PDB file of C-alpha atoms in Angstrom:
ATOM      1  CA  UNK A   1     146.265 282.667  82.308  1.00 53.00           C
ATOM      2  CA  UNK A   2     149.188 280.518  83.429  1.00 58.00           C
ATOM      3  CA  UNK A   3     152.653 282.074  83.060  1.00 60.00           C
ATOM      4  CA  UNK A   4     153.478 279.678  80.235  1.00 59.00           C
ATOM      5  CA  UNK A   5     157.043 279.195  79.078  1.00 61.00           C
ATOM      6  CA  UNK A   6     158.148 281.984  76.738  1.00 69.00           C
ATOM      7  CA  UNK A   7     161.638 280.688  76.060  1.00 71.00           C
ATOM      8  CA  UNK A   8     161.518 279.255  72.556  1.00 77.00           C
ATOM      9  CA  UNK A   9     164.395 276.881  73.297  1.00 77.00           C
ATOM     10  CA  UNK A  10     162.249 275.003  75.840  1.00 76.00           C
ATOM     11  CA  UNK A  11     159.509 274.540  73.268  1.00 83.00           C
ATOM     12  CA  UNK A  12     162.085 273.239  70.792  1.00 85.00           C
ATOM     13  CA  UNK A  13     162.928 270.558  73.342  1.00 85.00           C
ATOM     14  CA  UNK A  14     159.250 269.542  73.407  1.00 87.00           C
ATOM     15  CA  UNK A  15     159.026 269.480  69.612  1.00 89.00           C
ATOM     16  CA  UNK A  16     162.074 267.221  69.408  1.00 89.00           C
ATOM     17  CA  UNK A  17     160.715 264.838  72.041  1.00 90.00           C
ATOM     18  CA  UNK A  18     157.350 264.577  70.259  1.00 91.00           C
ATOM     19  CA  UNK A  19     159.072 264.065  66.913  1.00 90.00           C
ATOM     20  CA  UNK A  20     161.283 261.263  68.250  1.00 89.00           C
ATOM     21  CA  UNK A  21     158.649 259.477  70.372  1.00 91.00           C
ATOM     22  CA  UNK A  22     156.297 256.688  69.358  1.00 93.00           C
ATOM     23  CA  UNK A  23     154.281 257.143  72.560  1.00 95.00           C
ATOM     24  CA  UNK A  24     154.039 260.488  74.353  1.00 95.00           C
ATOM     25  CA  UNK A  25     153.255 260.077  78.053  1.00 95.00           C
ATOM     26  CA  UNK A  26     151.741 263.170  79.618  1.00 95.00           C
ATOM     27  CA  UNK A  27     152.470 262.980  83.353  1.00 95.00           C
ATOM     28  CA  UNK A  28     150.020 264.745  85.675  1.00 94.00           C
ATOM     29  CA  UNK A  29     149.662 265.091  89.431  1.00 93.00           C
ATOM     30  CA  UNK A  30     146.777 262.861  90.498  1.00 93.00           C
ATOM     31  CA  UNK A  31     145.603 265.332  93.125  1.00 90.00           C
ATOM     32  CA  UNK A  32     144.523 267.870  90.476  1.00 89.00           C
ATOM     33  CA  UNK A  33     144.975 266.219  87.063  1.00 92.00           C
ATOM     34  CA  UNK A  34     142.884 268.607  84.985  1.00 89.00           C
ATOM     35  CA  UNK A  35     145.129 271.481  86.062  1.00 87.00           C
ATOM     36  CA  UNK A  36     148.144 269.752  84.518  1.00 90.00           C
ATOM     37  CA  UNK A  37     146.589 268.135  81.470  1.00 91.00           C
ATOM     38  CA  UNK A  38     146.946 269.816  78.085  1.00 89.00           C
ATOM     39  CA  UNK A  39     144.445 268.625  75.482  1.00 90.00           C
ATOM     40  CA  UNK A  40     146.222 270.793  72.905  1.00 89.00           C
ATOM     41  CA  UNK A  41     149.315 268.627  73.362  1.00 91.00           C
ATOM     42  CA  UNK A  42     147.329 265.520  72.386  1.00 92.00           C
ATOM     43  CA  UNK A  43     146.185 267.274  69.214  1.00 93.00           C
ATOM     44  CA  UNK A  44     149.719 268.398  68.412  1.00 93.00           C
ATOM     45  CA  UNK A  45     151.108 264.868  68.797  1.00 94.00           C
ATOM     46  CA  UNK A  46     148.541 263.541  66.310  1.00 94.00           C
ATOM     47  CA  UNK A  47     149.379 266.359  63.884  1.00 93.00           C
ATOM     48  CA  UNK A  48     153.051 265.333  63.948  1.00 92.00           C
ATOM     49  CA  UNK A  49     152.253 261.673  63.302  1.00 91.00           C
ATOM     50  CA  UNK A  50     148.848 260.023  63.082  1.00 92.00           C
ATOM     51  CA  UNK A  51     150.382 256.732  64.268  1.00 92.00           C
ATOM     52  CA  UNK A  52     151.674 258.257  67.490  1.00 94.00           C
ATOM     53  CA  UNK A  53     149.759 257.625  70.716  1.00 94.00           C
ATOM     54  CA  UNK A  54     149.330 259.716  73.837  1.00 95.00           C
ATOM     55  CA  UNK A  55     148.899 258.422  77.366  1.00 95.00           C
ATOM     56  CA  UNK A  56     147.751 260.271  80.472  1.00 96.00           C
ATOM     57  CA  UNK A  57     149.762 259.025  83.442  1.00 96.00           C
ATOM     58  CA  UNK A  58     148.377 259.774  86.904  1.00 96.00           C
ATOM     59  CA  UNK A  59     151.503 260.034  89.041  1.00 95.00           C
ATOM     60  CA  UNK A  60     151.332 260.147  92.862  1.00 93.00           C
ATOM     61  CA  UNK A  61     148.195 258.002  92.586  1.00 94.00           C
ATOM     62  CA  UNK A  62     148.921 256.451  95.971  1.00 92.00           C
ATOM     63  CA  UNK A  63     147.697 259.731  97.506  1.00 91.00           C
ATOM     64  CA  UNK A  64     144.201 259.088  96.137  1.00 91.00           C
ATOM     65  CA  UNK A  65     141.673 256.721  97.744  1.00 89.00           C
ATOM     66  CA  UNK A  66     140.435 253.882  95.560  1.00 89.00           C
ATOM     67  CA  UNK A  67     136.995 255.500  95.270  1.00 88.00           C
ATOM     68  CA  UNK A  68     138.521 258.667  93.824  1.00 91.00           C
ATOM     69  CA  UNK A  69     140.623 256.705  91.335  1.00 93.00           C
ATOM     70  CA  UNK A  70     137.500 254.825  90.261  1.00 91.00           C
ATOM     71  CA  UNK A  71     135.690 258.097  89.571  1.00 90.00           C
ATOM     72  CA  UNK A  72     138.581 259.392  87.476  1.00 93.00           C
ATOM     73  CA  UNK A  73     138.851 256.088  85.600  1.00 91.00           C
ATOM     74  CA  UNK A  74     135.138 256.203  84.733  1.00 89.00           C
ATOM     75  CA  UNK A  75     135.338 259.844  83.620  1.00 92.00           C
ATOM     76  CA  UNK A  76     138.385 259.329  81.398  1.00 91.00           C
ATOM     77  CA  UNK A  77     136.970 256.137  79.913  1.00 88.00           C
ATOM     78  CA  UNK A  78     133.876 258.087  78.856  1.00 90.00           C
ATOM     79  CA  UNK A  79     136.164 260.725  77.338  1.00 91.00           C
ATOM     80  CA  UNK A  80     138.109 258.070  75.431  1.00 91.00           C
ATOM     81  CA  UNK A  81     141.399 258.974  77.127  1.00 92.00           C
ATOM     82  CA  UNK A  82     144.002 256.249  77.567  1.00 94.00           C
ATOM     83  CA  UNK A  83     145.210 256.532  81.160  1.00 94.00           C
ATOM     84  CA  UNK A  84     147.100 254.667  83.860  1.00 95.00           C
ATOM     85  CA  UNK A  85     147.764 255.158  87.568  1.00 96.00           C
ATOM     86  CA  UNK A  86     151.286 255.131  88.950  1.00 95.00           C
ATOM     87  CA  UNK A  87     153.203 256.092  92.106  1.00 93.00           C
ATOM     88  CA  UNK A  88     156.830 256.785  91.209  1.00 91.00           C
ATOM     89  CA  UNK A  89     158.050 257.780  94.662  1.00 87.00           C
ATOM     90  CA  UNK A  90     156.430 254.781  96.324  1.00 88.00           C
ATOM     91  CA  UNK A  91     157.861 252.475  93.665  1.00 87.00           C
ATOM     92  CA  UNK A  92     161.370 253.793  94.297  1.00 85.00           C
ATOM     93  CA  UNK A  93     160.928 253.514  98.069  1.00 85.00           C
ATOM     94  CA  UNK A  94     159.755 249.901  97.751  1.00 83.00           C
ATOM     95  CA  UNK A  95     162.787 249.053  95.636  1.00 80.00           C
ATOM     96  CA  UNK A  96     165.140 250.677  98.147  1.00 82.00           C
ATOM     97  CA  UNK A  97     163.433 248.826 101.005  1.00 81.00           C
ATOM     98  CA  UNK A  98     163.674 245.521  99.147  1.00 77.00           C
ATOM     99  CA  UNK A  99     167.396 246.049  98.585  1.00 75.00           C
ATOM    100  CA  UNK A 100     167.893 246.964 102.244  1.00 76.00           C
ATOM    101  CA  UNK A 101     165.898 243.967 103.480  1.00 69.00           C
ATOM    102  CA  UNK A 102     167.919 241.611 101.299  1.00 65.00           C
ATOM    103  CA  UNK A 103     171.138 243.008 102.761  1.00 60.00           C
ATOM    104  CA  UNK A 104     169.962 243.177 106.390  1.00 56.00           C
ATOM    105  CA  UNK A 105     167.420 240.437 107.229  1.00 56.00           C
ATOM    106  CA  UNK A 106     164.580 241.511 109.493  1.00 50.00           C
ATOM    107  CA  UNK A 107     163.118 239.338 112.215  1.00 49.00           C
ATOM    108  CA  UNK A 108     159.760 237.721 111.506  1.00 48.00           C
ATOM    109  CA  UNK A 109     158.286 239.499 114.509  1.00 45.00           C
ATOM    110  CA  UNK A 110     159.180 242.907 113.089  1.00 42.00           C
ATOM    111  CA  UNK A 111     157.673 242.015 109.709  1.00 48.00           C
ATOM    112  CA  UNK A 112     154.407 240.925 111.318  1.00 41.00           C
ATOM    113  CA  UNK A 113     154.161 244.181 113.274  1.00 44.00           C
ATOM    114  CA  UNK A 114     154.857 246.163 110.119  1.00 45.00           C
ATOM    115  CA  UNK A 115     152.216 244.328 108.118  1.00 46.00           C
ATOM    116  CA  UNK A 116     149.664 244.794 110.903  1.00 40.00           C
ATOM    117  CA  UNK A 117     150.358 248.526 110.926  1.00 40.00           C
ATOM    118  CA  UNK A 118     149.535 248.881 107.226  1.00 46.00           C
ATOM    119  CA  UNK A 119     146.137 250.376 106.584  1.00 51.00           C
ATOM    120  CA  UNK A 120     143.798 248.202 104.546  1.00 56.00           C
ATOM    121  CA  UNK A 121     141.285 250.173 102.502  1.00 65.00           C
ATOM    122  CA  UNK A 122     137.712 248.921 102.290  1.00 63.00           C
ATOM    123  CA  UNK A 123     136.949 248.120  98.636  1.00 63.00           C
ATOM    124  CA  UNK A 124     133.742 246.180  99.183  1.00 66.00           C
ATOM    125  CA  UNK A 125     130.985 247.042  96.748  1.00 67.00           C
ATOM    126  CA  UNK A 126     133.261 247.383  93.724  1.00 70.00           C
ATOM    127  CA  UNK A 127     133.469 244.886  90.892  1.00 77.00           C
ATOM    128  CA  UNK A 128     136.734 243.261  89.905  1.00 79.00           C
ATOM    129  CA  UNK A 129     136.721 245.130  86.583  1.00 78.00           C
ATOM    130  CA  UNK A 130     136.269 248.488  88.325  1.00 75.00           C
ATOM    131  CA  UNK A 131     139.087 247.773  90.749  1.00 81.00           C
ATOM    132  CA  UNK A 132     141.314 246.762  87.851  1.00 84.00           C
ATOM    133  CA  UNK A 133     140.717 250.130  86.183  1.00 81.00           C
ATOM    134  CA  UNK A 134     141.744 251.934  89.362  1.00 86.00           C
ATOM    135  CA  UNK A 135     144.777 249.732  90.017  1.00 91.00           C
ATOM    136  CA  UNK A 136     148.118 251.434  90.603  1.00 93.00           C
ATOM    137  CA  UNK A 137     150.612 249.800  88.267  1.00 93.00           C
ATOM    138  CA  UNK A 138     154.101 248.871  89.313  1.00 92.00           C
ATOM    139  CA  UNK A 139     157.106 249.882  87.224  1.00 91.00           C
ATOM    140  CA  UNK A 140     157.347 246.565  85.387  1.00 91.00           C
ATOM    141  CA  UNK A 141     153.638 246.497  84.553  1.00 93.00           C
ATOM    142  CA  UNK A 142     153.617 250.085  83.288  1.00 94.00           C
ATOM    143  CA  UNK A 143     156.723 249.555  81.181  1.00 93.00           C
ATOM    144  CA  UNK A 144     155.250 246.407  79.599  1.00 93.00           C
ATOM    145  CA  UNK A 145     152.060 248.262  78.655  1.00 94.00           C
ATOM    146  CA  UNK A 146     153.938 251.220  77.182  1.00 94.00           C
ATOM    147  CA  UNK A 147     156.322 248.930  75.293  1.00 93.00           C
ATOM    148  CA  UNK A 148     153.432 246.989  73.753  1.00 94.00           C
ATOM    149  CA  UNK A 149     151.709 250.236  72.746  1.00 95.00           C
ATOM    150  CA  UNK A 150     154.957 251.631  71.345  1.00 92.00           C
ATOM    151  CA  UNK A 151     155.534 248.482  69.304  1.00 92.00           C
ATOM    152  CA  UNK A 152     152.135 248.947  67.647  1.00 92.00           C
ATOM    153  CA  UNK A 153     152.950 252.586  66.887  1.00 92.00           C
ATOM    154  CA  UNK A 154     156.328 251.671  65.405  1.00 89.00           C
ATOM    155  CA  UNK A 155     154.695 249.098  63.135  1.00 89.00           C
ATOM    156  CA  UNK A 156     151.965 251.551  62.111  1.00 90.00           C
ATOM    157  CA  UNK A 157     154.580 254.161  61.202  1.00 86.00           C
ATOM    158  CA  UNK A 158     156.168 251.736  58.745  1.00 83.00           C
ATOM    159  CA  UNK A 159     159.561 252.278  60.348  1.00 77.00           C
ATOM    160  CA  UNK A 160     162.073 249.467  59.939  1.00 70.00           C
ATOM    161  CA  UNK A 161     163.529 249.020  63.404  1.00 65.00           C
ATOM    162  CA  UNK A 162     166.030 246.487  62.141  1.00 60.00           C
ATOM    163  CA  UNK A 163     167.654 243.999  64.491  1.00 52.00           C
ATOM    164  CA  UNK A 164     170.055 244.562  67.382  1.00 48.00           C
ATOM    165  CA  UNK A 165     172.833 241.987  67.492  1.00 47.00           C
ATOM    166  CA  UNK A 166     173.539 240.216  70.774  1.00 41.00           C
ATOM    167  CA  UNK A 167     177.243 241.098  70.662  1.00 40.00           C
ATOM    168  CA  UNK A 168     176.349 244.786  70.726  1.00 40.00           C
ATOM    169  CA  UNK A 169     174.407 244.570  73.984  1.00 39.00           C
ATOM    170  CA  UNK A 170     177.077 246.331  76.030  1.00 35.00           C
ATOM    171  CA  UNK A 171     177.072 249.387  73.789  1.00 33.00           C
ATOM    172  CA  UNK A 172     173.280 249.465  73.715  1.00 35.00           C
ATOM    173  CA  UNK A 173     172.862 249.303  77.484  1.00 34.00           C
ATOM    174  CA  UNK A 174     175.486 251.992  78.035  1.00 34.00           C
ATOM    175  CA  UNK A 175     173.711 254.364  75.677  1.00 37.00           C
ATOM    176  CA  UNK A 176     176.493 254.235  73.075  1.00 35.00           C
ATOM    177  CA  UNK A 177     175.479 253.487  69.516  1.00 39.00           C
ATOM    178  CA  UNK A 178     176.971 253.538  66.059  1.00 40.00           C
ATOM    179  CA  UNK A 179     174.780 256.414  64.877  1.00 40.00           C
ATOM    180  CA  UNK A 180     172.108 258.751  66.184  1.00 47.00           C
ATOM    181  CA  UNK A 181     169.735 257.575  63.443  1.00 46.00           C
ATOM    182  CA  UNK A 182     169.960 254.071  64.869  1.00 49.00           C
ATOM    183  CA  UNK A 183     168.670 255.285  68.233  1.00 50.00           C
ATOM    184  CA  UNK A 184     165.537 256.698  66.689  1.00 59.00           C
ATOM    185  CA  UNK A 185     164.891 253.928  64.177  1.00 68.00           C
ATOM    186  CA  UNK A 186     165.576 250.762  66.120  1.00 80.00           C
ATOM    187  CA  UNK A 187     164.155 251.623  69.527  1.00 87.00           C
ATOM    188  CA  UNK A 188     160.640 252.117  70.803  1.00 90.00           C
ATOM    189  CA  UNK A 189     160.753 255.723  71.983  1.00 91.00           C
ATOM    190  CA  UNK A 190     158.670 256.663  75.029  1.00 93.00           C
ATOM    191  CA  UNK A 191     158.578 260.424  75.591  1.00 93.00           C
ATOM    192  CA  UNK A 192     157.609 261.915  78.959  1.00 93.00           C
ATOM    193  CA  UNK A 193     156.245 265.457  79.061  1.00 92.00           C
ATOM    194  CA  UNK A 194     154.291 267.574  81.511  1.00 88.00           C
ATOM    195  CA  UNK A 195     154.357 270.462  83.943  1.00 87.00           C
ATOM    196  CA  UNK A 196     157.292 271.061  86.293  1.00 82.00           C
ATOM    197  CA  UNK A 197     157.247 269.108  89.533  1.00 82.00           C
ATOM    198  CA  UNK A 198     154.672 266.483  88.513  1.00 88.00           C
ATOM    199  CA  UNK A 199     157.249 263.707  88.802  1.00 86.00           C
ATOM    200  CA  UNK A 200     158.439 263.003  85.250  1.00 86.00           C
ATOM    201  CA  UNK A 201     162.029 262.388  86.290  1.00 84.00           C
ATOM    202  CA  UNK A 202     160.965 260.279  89.279  1.00 88.00           C
ATOM    203  CA  UNK A 203     158.756 258.198  86.992  1.00 91.00           C
ATOM    204  CA  UNK A 204     161.654 257.549  84.648  1.00 88.00           C
ATOM    205  CA  UNK A 205     163.925 256.645  87.568  1.00 88.00           C
ATOM    206  CA  UNK A 206     161.311 254.157  88.744  1.00 90.00           C
ATOM    207  CA  UNK A 207     161.137 252.596  85.281  1.00 90.00           C
ATOM    208  CA  UNK A 208     164.905 252.504  84.951  1.00 86.00           C
ATOM    209  CA  UNK A 209     165.332 250.882  88.340  1.00 77.00           C
ATOM    210  CA  UNK A 210     168.050 253.261  89.429  1.00 54.00           C
ATOM    211  CA  UNK A 211     168.559 257.002  89.722  1.00 48.00           C
ATOM    212  CA  UNK A 212     169.742 258.457  86.419  1.00 54.00           C
ATOM    213  CA  UNK A 213     167.607 261.594  86.095  1.00 53.00           C
ATOM    214  CA  UNK A 214     168.049 264.545  88.420  1.00 48.00           C
ATOM    215  CA  UNK A 215     165.127 264.941  90.826  1.00 48.00           C
ATOM    216  CA  UNK A 216     164.232 267.886  93.041  1.00 46.00           C
ATOM    217  CA  UNK A 217     161.158 269.454  94.625  1.00 46.00           C
ATOM    218  CA  UNK A 218     161.961 272.738  92.871  1.00 46.00           C
ATOM    219  CA  UNK A 219     159.952 273.108  89.623  1.00 46.00           C
ATOM    220  CA  UNK A 220     161.993 273.130  86.435  1.00 47.00           C
ATOM    221  CA  UNK A 221     164.938 270.851  87.318  1.00 48.00           C
ATOM    222  CA  UNK A 222     165.267 269.319  83.832  1.00 49.00           C
ATOM    223  CA  UNK A 223     166.558 271.892  81.325  1.00 55.00           C
ATOM    224  CA  UNK A 224     167.203 269.754  78.236  1.00 67.00           C
ATOM    225  CA  UNK A 225     165.626 266.570  76.959  1.00 73.00           C
ATOM    226  CA  UNK A 226     167.490 263.414  77.969  1.00 78.00           C
ATOM    227  CA  UNK A 227     167.389 259.905  76.532  1.00 82.00           C
ATOM    228  CA  UNK A 228     168.010 256.727  78.497  1.00 85.00           C
ATOM    229  CA  UNK A 229     168.011 253.144  77.267  1.00 85.00           C
ATOM    230  CA  UNK A 230     165.957 250.703  79.333  1.00 86.00           C
ATOM    231  CA  UNK A 231     166.472 247.577  77.244  1.00 84.00           C
ATOM    232  CA  UNK A 232     167.390 246.445  73.754  1.00 85.00           C
ATOM    233  CA  UNK A 233     163.948 247.577  72.584  1.00 87.00           C
ATOM    234  CA  UNK A 234     162.925 250.574  74.682  1.00 89.00           C
ATOM    235  CA  UNK A 235     164.340 254.054  75.159  1.00 89.00           C
ATOM    236  CA  UNK A 236     162.946 256.768  77.424  1.00 91.00           C
ATOM    237  CA  UNK A 237     163.036 260.454  76.575  1.00 89.00           C
ATOM    238  CA  UNK A 238     162.608 263.068  79.328  1.00 87.00           C
ATOM    239  CA  UNK A 239     161.382 266.522  78.281  1.00 85.00           C
ATOM    240  CA  UNK A 240     161.946 269.653  80.387  1.00 82.00           C
ATOM    241  CA  UNK A 241     158.921 270.645  82.435  1.00 78.00           C
ATOM    242  CA  UNK A 242     156.760 273.121  80.564  1.00 78.00           C
ATOM    243  CA  UNK A 243     153.850 275.243  81.749  1.00 77.00           C
ATOM    244  CA  UNK A 244     151.305 275.077  78.939  1.00 78.00           C
ATOM    245  CA  UNK A 245     148.979 277.999  78.219  1.00 71.00           C
ATOM    246  CA  UNK A 246     145.735 277.470  80.110  1.00 70.00           C
ATOM    247  CA  UNK A 247     143.207 279.338  82.224  1.00 67.00           C
ATOM    248  CA  UNK A 248     143.248 278.881  85.994  1.00 66.00           C
ATOM    249  CA  UNK A 249     141.146 280.477  88.678  1.00 63.00           C
ATOM    250  CA  UNK A 250     143.955 282.333  90.456  1.00 76.00           C
ATOM    251  CA  UNK A 251     147.676 282.695  91.019  1.00 79.00           C
ATOM    252  CA  UNK A 252     147.164 281.009  94.391  1.00 82.00           C
ATOM    253  CA  UNK A 253     146.042 277.836  92.607  1.00 81.00           C
ATOM    254  CA  UNK A 254     149.273 277.780  90.620  1.00 79.00           C
ATOM    255  CA  UNK A 255     151.292 278.170  93.827  1.00 81.00           C
ATOM    256  CA  UNK A 256     149.423 275.349  95.576  1.00 83.00           C
ATOM    257  CA  UNK A 257     149.764 273.215  92.444  1.00 81.00           C
ATOM    258  CA  UNK A 258     153.543 273.642  92.362  1.00 78.00           C
ATOM    259  CA  UNK A 259     153.470 275.457  89.025  1.00 75.00           C
ATOM    260  CA  UNK A 260     155.041 278.559  90.552  1.00 75.00           C
ATOM    261  CA  UNK A 261     158.058 278.204  92.869  1.00 75.00           C
ATOM    262  CA  UNK A 262     157.612 279.376  96.440  1.00 79.00           C
ATOM    263  CA  UNK A 263     160.495 281.828  96.149  1.00 79.00           C
ATOM    264  CA  UNK A 264     158.389 283.762  93.638  1.00 73.00           C
ATOM    265  CA  UNK A 265     155.573 284.130  96.172  1.00 79.00           C
ATOM    266  CA  UNK A 266     154.993 287.604  97.586  1.00 83.00           C
ATOM    267  CA  UNK A 267     151.550 287.325  99.169  1.00 85.00           C
ATOM    268  CA  UNK A 268     151.010 284.222 101.335  1.00 86.00           C
ATOM    269  CA  UNK A 269     147.381 284.896 102.271  1.00 90.00           C
ATOM    270  CA  UNK A 270     145.596 283.789  99.023  1.00 88.00           C
ATOM    271  CA  UNK A 271     147.239 280.312  98.923  1.00 88.00           C
ATOM    272  CA  UNK A 272     146.441 279.812 102.601  1.00 88.00           C
ATOM    273  CA  UNK A 273     142.812 280.802 101.998  1.00 89.00           C
ATOM    274  CA  UNK A 274     142.588 278.366  99.072  1.00 87.00           C
ATOM    275  CA  UNK A 275     143.900 275.481 101.185  1.00 87.00           C
ATOM    276  CA  UNK A 276     141.561 276.404 104.038  1.00 86.00           C
ATOM    277  CA  UNK A 277     138.537 276.418 101.680  1.00 86.00           C
ATOM    278  CA  UNK A 278     139.326 273.049 100.124  1.00 84.00           C
ATOM    279  CA  UNK A 279     140.165 271.141 103.289  1.00 83.00           C
ATOM    280  CA  UNK A 280     137.134 270.392 105.506  1.00 82.00           C
ATOM    281  CA  UNK A 281     137.069 272.148 108.830  1.00 82.00           C
ATOM    282  CA  UNK A 282     136.900 268.858 110.707  1.00 84.00           C
ATOM    283  CA  UNK A 283     140.367 267.949 109.375  1.00 81.00           C
ATOM    284  CA  UNK A 284     141.843 271.089 110.900  1.00 78.00           C
ATOM    285  CA  UNK A 285     140.001 270.466 114.162  1.00 81.00           C
ATOM    286  CA  UNK A 286     141.231 266.890 114.460  1.00 81.00           C
ATOM    287  CA  UNK A 287     144.737 267.874 113.511  1.00 76.00           C
ATOM    288  CA  UNK A 288     144.893 270.824 115.903  1.00 73.00           C
ATOM    289  CA  UNK A 289     143.479 268.765 118.791  1.00 72.00           C
ATOM    290  CA  UNK A 290     146.093 266.057 118.252  1.00 65.00           C
ATOM    291  CA  UNK A 291     148.814 268.706 118.201  1.00 60.00           C
ATOM    292  CA  UNK A 292     147.547 270.215 121.441  1.00 63.00           C
ATOM    293  CA  UNK A 293     147.463 266.775 123.050  1.00 63.00           C
ATOM    294  CA  UNK A 294     151.019 266.048 121.944  1.00 61.00           C
ATOM    295  CA  UNK A 295     152.360 269.468 122.955  1.00 57.00           C
ATOM    296  CA  UNK A 296     154.052 269.793 126.377  1.00 59.00           C
ATOM    297  CA  UNK A 297     152.082 271.589 129.064  1.00 55.00           C
ATOM    298  CA  UNK A 298     152.735 275.308 129.307  1.00 48.00           C
ATOM    299  CA  UNK A 299     154.866 276.475 132.172  1.00 49.00           C
ATOM    300  CA  UNK A 300     153.867 279.471 134.260  1.00 45.00           C
ATOM    301  CA  UNK A 301     156.720 281.777 135.200  1.00 42.00           C
TER     302      UNK A 301
END
């Protein structure tokens, strides 16, 4: 059993996020999504409001080959699970690179060398529809999809979102409003929940276009839910990372999955054995041979 969160205050944060949100986005690590997915959370969201929708967001999807994403897309489609693929870190890096390139122009020769160095994955044999299902969305595309879904949920709830006047744009974009009830009623609320260290805060930063949520590799950075306004219609809500009750094969799996922090690790052998079992031997052989080739020759004294 996972060492699920026992602090009631953390669960209150989750309850408030679910209550406020029109769409609840459950962020999972694409490398082992079933470890991080909580089906009970989907049921709870529907119990709070039948009009609310849940989305399974595969973060770090750029670490998966297209074939693997296609298999997951087919599996989740059969299960009737609404899902999307995203790569928050890559999206942020691309935005930073674009800003840097606009400030410091690169020579055409350098750009050509860079493009030639990029690896092109072979996707022959797949239909256009299949490739579309496995496509990694950019920040703008993901936000448009979530906003459209949230609009449908808001209409289904019967909530009167009212109208935001143009002369109040400055207060809206700065997160200042006339009342807290206005924030919940007039905005499409997108709540982000999930395990620690799956990239919720990075995902929100990618959607916001700038860093506003604290990000770290240490699980459990976010302690309280945070709300950030993206536009006149959309608001994001970040929930603290929570470990949901579930059954896993071993404590080593939780360590390798980033559920448990490394400073809580006492025995290093089980996680190492788990990694060694899951990674083919040929990978270690190729890697070790390349390291030996790159290492300087030993000196005899």
